[in-house]
Each structure stands twice: as structure tokens, then as C-alpha cells.
Amino acid sequence: MDAMLTIAELREFASFTPAEQRYIERALDIGLGRCDVMVEWGGRDDAEAALASHVLAYERLDVLRAASPETLALAGLDGFMGLMMQLTLYDLSQGALTGFSAYRFLYERLLGAEIRPWLPAAFCAASALPQIEPERRKVLLQSLSEAAATAPGWSTKAPCFYPKWVEKEVA
């Protein structure tokens, strides 16, 4: 069964644009601490500034990982969802993620399977913020399917495939 899930995840990742794939790989390197991102992804001044910004944005991922969304009462929801929206807004504002599927794929790996019920709300909220240009806002919001928005339940099965950048581009 894990082999079938892995193949499905590989196919999904292959369906993303090259820019989405690179962004997801870089975000996972940063968010999971898989490597020295300045060495792996840096090399140009503009790249290093973007990396530093990304590292700074992801510094609070541990706070989200420690929060247990399933046990949050309404009193704790504002802090959790506020941080989820901030991180989501950061990632969406970078322009590489073009829809909910790529966003979901990334966040399931950054935060674990238990985050799935919260992703449609965080995605919709961040996509609707004025920091997102109106045309992009429309595209992002339309990318969330009715099935994803109204799912009666979510799988707790952890992702199997974690993409890793293996070939460095030469500028």
C-alpha cells in the first residue's frame, strides 16, 4: 500500500510546474533543516536575500508543529490560525505556488498529516488577503476544489515522498 501511495505522490509532484517543484524542494530544505540552504540554493546576492527571508519566515514552524490542532479550543485558535495564515501568505506571495494542490503538498510535509483539516481555511484566508494581487487571488481561490473545501474527513496517513533537489542549476 505504501508503494501505491508513494507512486501517487510522485505523480502529483510531477504534475506541478517546474517553479512549483523547485519552490517545494527549497521550502522543504529550509523547513525540515535538510541542508545548509545558503550553500545548496545560494550563490547569487538576490538568491541569498530571498533565502534569508524564507529562513526567517519559517522560524516559527516549530510552534505550529507543537500545536495540536485537533485539541485546540476556540480560545487557542486565533494564535494557531494567525500563524498558519502568515506562513501561508508568505509562501503564496512568493509567486511559485499556483494553486491549492501544490500548497497542500508542501504543508503536509512541513507540518505533518494532522495539519490537513486546517489547510483549506488557511489557504482561503491567506489567498483572500489584500497582499495578494486581485488576479492572482482569483486564480488561487478557484484552485481549491469543492471536494477539498467540503471534505467530511481527512487522512491521517503521513506523506511518503519528500522531494529533494538533486541537480543544481548553473547560472
CSV table of C-alpha atoms in Angstrom, one decimal:
chain,number,residue,atom,x,y,z
A,1,MET,CA,0.0,0.0,0.0
A,2,ASP,CA,2.9,2.4,0.8
A,3,ALA,CA,4.3,1.8,-2.7
A,4,MET,CA,1.0,2.8,-4.3
A,5,LEU,CA,0.8,6.0,-2.1
A,6,THR,CA,4.4,6.9,-3.0
A,7,ILE,CA,3.7,6.5,-6.7
A,8,ALA,CA,0.6,8.7,-6.4
A,9,GLU,CA,2.6,11.3,-4.6
A,10,LEU,CA,5.4,11.1,-7.2
A,11,ARG,CA,2.7,11.6,-9.9
A,12,GLU,CA,1.2,14.5,-8.1
A,13,PHE,CA,4.6,16.2,-7.7
A,14,ALA,CA,5.4,15.6,-11.4
A,15,SER,CA,2.1,17.5,-12.3
A,16,PHE,CA,3.4,20.7,-10.7
A,17,THR,CA,5.2,23.3,-12.7
A,18,PRO,CA,9.0,23.3,-12.6
A,19,ALA,CA,8.8,26.5,-10.5
A,20,GLU,CA,6.4,24.9,-8.0
A,21,GLN,CA,8.7,21.8,-7.8
A,22,ARG,CA,11.8,23.9,-7.1
A,23,TYR,CA,10.0,26.0,-4.5
A,24,ILE,CA,8.6,23.0,-2.7
A,25,GLU,CA,12.1,21.4,-2.7
A,26,ARG,CA,13.7,24.6,-1.4
A,27,ALA,CA,11.0,25.1,1.2
A,28,LEU,CA,11.4,21.5,2.5
A,29,ASP,CA,15.2,22.0,2.7
A,30,ILE,CA,14.6,25.1,4.8
A,31,GLY,CA,11.6,23.9,6.8
A,32,LEU,CA,13.0,20.5,7.6
A,33,GLY,CA,16.6,21.6,8.0
A,34,ARG,CA,17.8,19.1,5.4
A,35,CYS,CA,20.9,21.0,4.4
A,36,ASP,CA,22.8,24.3,4.5
A,37,VAL,CA,20.4,26.2,2.3
A,38,MET,CA,22.8,29.1,1.6
A,39,VAL,CA,25.3,26.5,0.2
A,40,GLU,CA,22.7,24.5,-1.7
A,41,TRP,CA,20.5,27.3,-3.0
A,42,GLY,CA,22.6,30.4,-2.7
A,43,GLY,CA,25.4,31.7,-4.9
A,44,ARG,CA,23.8,35.0,-6.1
A,45,ASP,CA,23.1,38.1,-4.0
A,46,ASP,CA,19.4,38.1,-4.9
A,47,ALA,CA,19.1,34.4,-4.1
A,48,GLU,CA,20.7,34.8,-0.7
A,49,ALA,CA,18.4,37.6,0.2
A,50,ALA,CA,15.4,35.5,-0.8
A,51,LEU,CA,16.8,32.6,1.2
A,52,ALA,CA,17.3,34.7,4.3
A,53,SER,CA,13.7,35.9,4.0
A,54,HIS,CA,12.5,32.4,3.6
A,55,VAL,CA,14.5,31.1,6.6
A,56,LEU,CA,13.2,34.0,8.7
A,57,ALA,CA,9.6,33.2,7.7
A,58,TYR,CA,9.9,29.6,8.6
A,59,GLU,CA,11.5,30.2,12.0
A,60,ARG,CA,8.1,29.6,13.7
A,61,LEU,CA,7.3,26.3,12.1
A,62,ASP,CA,8.2,24.6,15.3
A,63,VAL,CA,5.5,26.5,17.1
A,64,LEU,CA,2.9,25.2,14.6
A,65,ARG,CA,4.3,21.6,14.8
A,66,ALA,CA,4.0,21.7,18.6
A,67,ALA,CA,0.4,23.0,18.5
A,68,SER,CA,-2.1,20.2,18.2
A,69,PRO,CA,-4.9,21.5,16.0
A,70,GLU,CA,-7.2,18.6,17.0
A,71,THR,CA,-7.2,19.7,20.6
A,72,LEU,CA,-7.4,23.5,20.1
A,73,ALA,CA,-10.3,25.1,21.8
A,74,LEU,CA,-11.7,28.3,20.3
A,75,ALA,CA,-9.5,30.3,22.7
A,76,GLY,CA,-6.3,29.0,21.2
A,77,LEU,CA,-7.5,29.0,17.6
A,78,ASP,CA,-6.6,32.6,16.8
A,79,GLY,CA,-2.9,32.2,17.5
A,80,PHE,CA,-2.7,28.9,15.6
A,81,MET,CA,-4.6,30.1,12.6
A,82,GLY,CA,-3.0,33.5,12.7
A,83,LEU,CA,0.5,31.9,12.3
A,84,MET,CA,-0.8,29.5,9.7
A,85,MET,CA,-2.1,32.4,7.7
A,86,GLN,CA,1.1,34.3,8.0
A,87,LEU,CA,3.2,31.4,6.7
A,88,THR,CA,0.7,30.6,4.0
A,89,LEU,CA,0.6,34.2,2.9
A,90,TYR,CA,4.4,34.2,2.8
A,91,ASP,CA,4.5,31.2,0.6
A,92,LEU,CA,1.7,32.3,-1.7
A,93,SER,CA,3.2,35.8,-2.1
A,94,GLN,CA,6.4,34.3,-3.5
A,95,GLY,CA,4.5,33.6,-6.7
A,96,ALA,CA,5.8,30.0,-7.3
A,97,LEU,CA,2.8,28.1,-5.8
A,98,THR,CA,0.0,28.4,-8.3
A,99,GLY,CA,-2.8,26.5,-6.5
A,100,PHE,CA,-4.1,24.6,-3.6
A,101,SER,CA,-2.6,21.2,-4.6
A,102,ALA,CA,1.0,22.4,-4.5
A,103,TYR,CA,0.3,24.3,-1.3
A,104,ARG,CA,-1.2,21.2,0.3
A,105,PHE,CA,1.6,19.0,-0.9
A,106,LEU,CA,4.2,21.4,0.7
A,107,TYR,CA,2.4,21.9,4.0
A,108,GLU,CA,1.6,18.2,4.6
A,109,ARG,CA,5.3,17.6,4.5
A,110,LEU,CA,6.3,20.7,6.5
A,111,LEU,CA,3.7,20.1,9.3
A,112,GLY,CA,2.5,16.5,9.0
A,113,ALA,CA,-0.7,14.8,8.1
A,114,GLU,CA,-2.6,16.2,11.1
A,115,ILE,CA,-2.5,19.6,9.5
A,116,ARG,CA,-4.8,18.6,6.6
A,117,PRO,CA,-8.1,19.7,8.1
A,118,TRP,CA,-6.7,23.2,8.6
A,119,LEU,CA,-5.2,23.7,5.1
A,120,PRO,CA,-8.3,24.8,3.1
A,121,ALA,CA,-9.2,27.5,5.7
A,122,ALA,CA,-5.6,28.8,5.9
A,123,PHE,CA,-5.3,28.8,2.1
A,124,CYS,CA,-8.6,30.6,1.5
A,125,ALA,CA,-7.9,33.2,4.2
A,126,ALA,CA,-4.4,34.0,3.0
A,127,SER,CA,-5.4,33.9,-0.7
A,128,ALA,CA,-8.1,36.5,0.1
A,129,LEU,CA,-5.8,38.9,1.8
A,130,PRO,CA,-5.1,42.3,0.1
A,131,GLN,CA,-1.3,41.4,-0.1
A,132,ILE,CA,-2.2,39.0,-3.0
A,133,GLU,CA,-2.9,40.8,-6.3
A,134,PRO,CA,-6.6,40.5,-7.4
A,135,GLU,CA,-6.0,38.4,-10.5
A,136,ARG,CA,-3.7,36.0,-8.6
A,137,ARG,CA,-6.2,35.9,-5.7
A,138,LYS,CA,-8.9,34.8,-8.1
A,139,VAL,CA,-6.7,32.0,-9.6
A,140,LEU,CA,-5.7,30.8,-6.1
A,141,LEU,CA,-9.2,30.7,-4.7
A,142,GLN,CA,-10.5,28.9,-7.8
A,143,SER,CA,-7.8,26.3,-7.4
A,144,LEU,CA,-9.5,25.0,-4.3
A,145,SER,CA,-11.9,22.3,-5.3
A,146,GLU,CA,-15.3,21.9,-3.7
A,147,ALA,CA,-14.2,18.4,-2.6
A,148,ALA,CA,-11.2,19.8,-0.8
A,149,ALA,CA,-13.2,22.6,0.7
A,150,THR,CA,-16.0,20.4,2.0
A,151,ALA,CA,-14.2,17.2,2.8
A,152,PRO,CA,-16.0,15.3,5.6
A,153,GLY,CA,-12.7,13.9,6.8
A,154,TRP,CA,-9.0,13.8,6.2
A,155,SER,CA,-6.5,11.0,6.0
A,156,THR,CA,-4.0,10.8,8.9
A,157,LYS,CA,-1.6,8.8,6.7
A,158,ALA,CA,1.8,10.5,6.7
A,159,PRO,CA,3.2,11.5,3.3
A,160,CYS,CA,5.7,9.0,1.9
A,161,PHE,CA,7.5,11.1,-0.8
A,162,TYR,CA,9.6,14.1,0.2
A,163,PRO,CA,11.2,15.6,-3.0
A,164,LYS,CA,14.8,16.6,-2.8
A,165,TRP,CA,16.6,18.8,-5.3
A,166,VAL,CA,19.4,16.7,-6.8
A,167,GLU,CA,20.6,18.9,-9.7
A,168,LYS,CA,21.9,22.4,-9.1
A,169,GLU,CA,21.2,25.0,-11.8
A,170,VAL,CA,24.2,26.8,-13.2
A,171,ALA,CA,23.6,30.5,-13.8
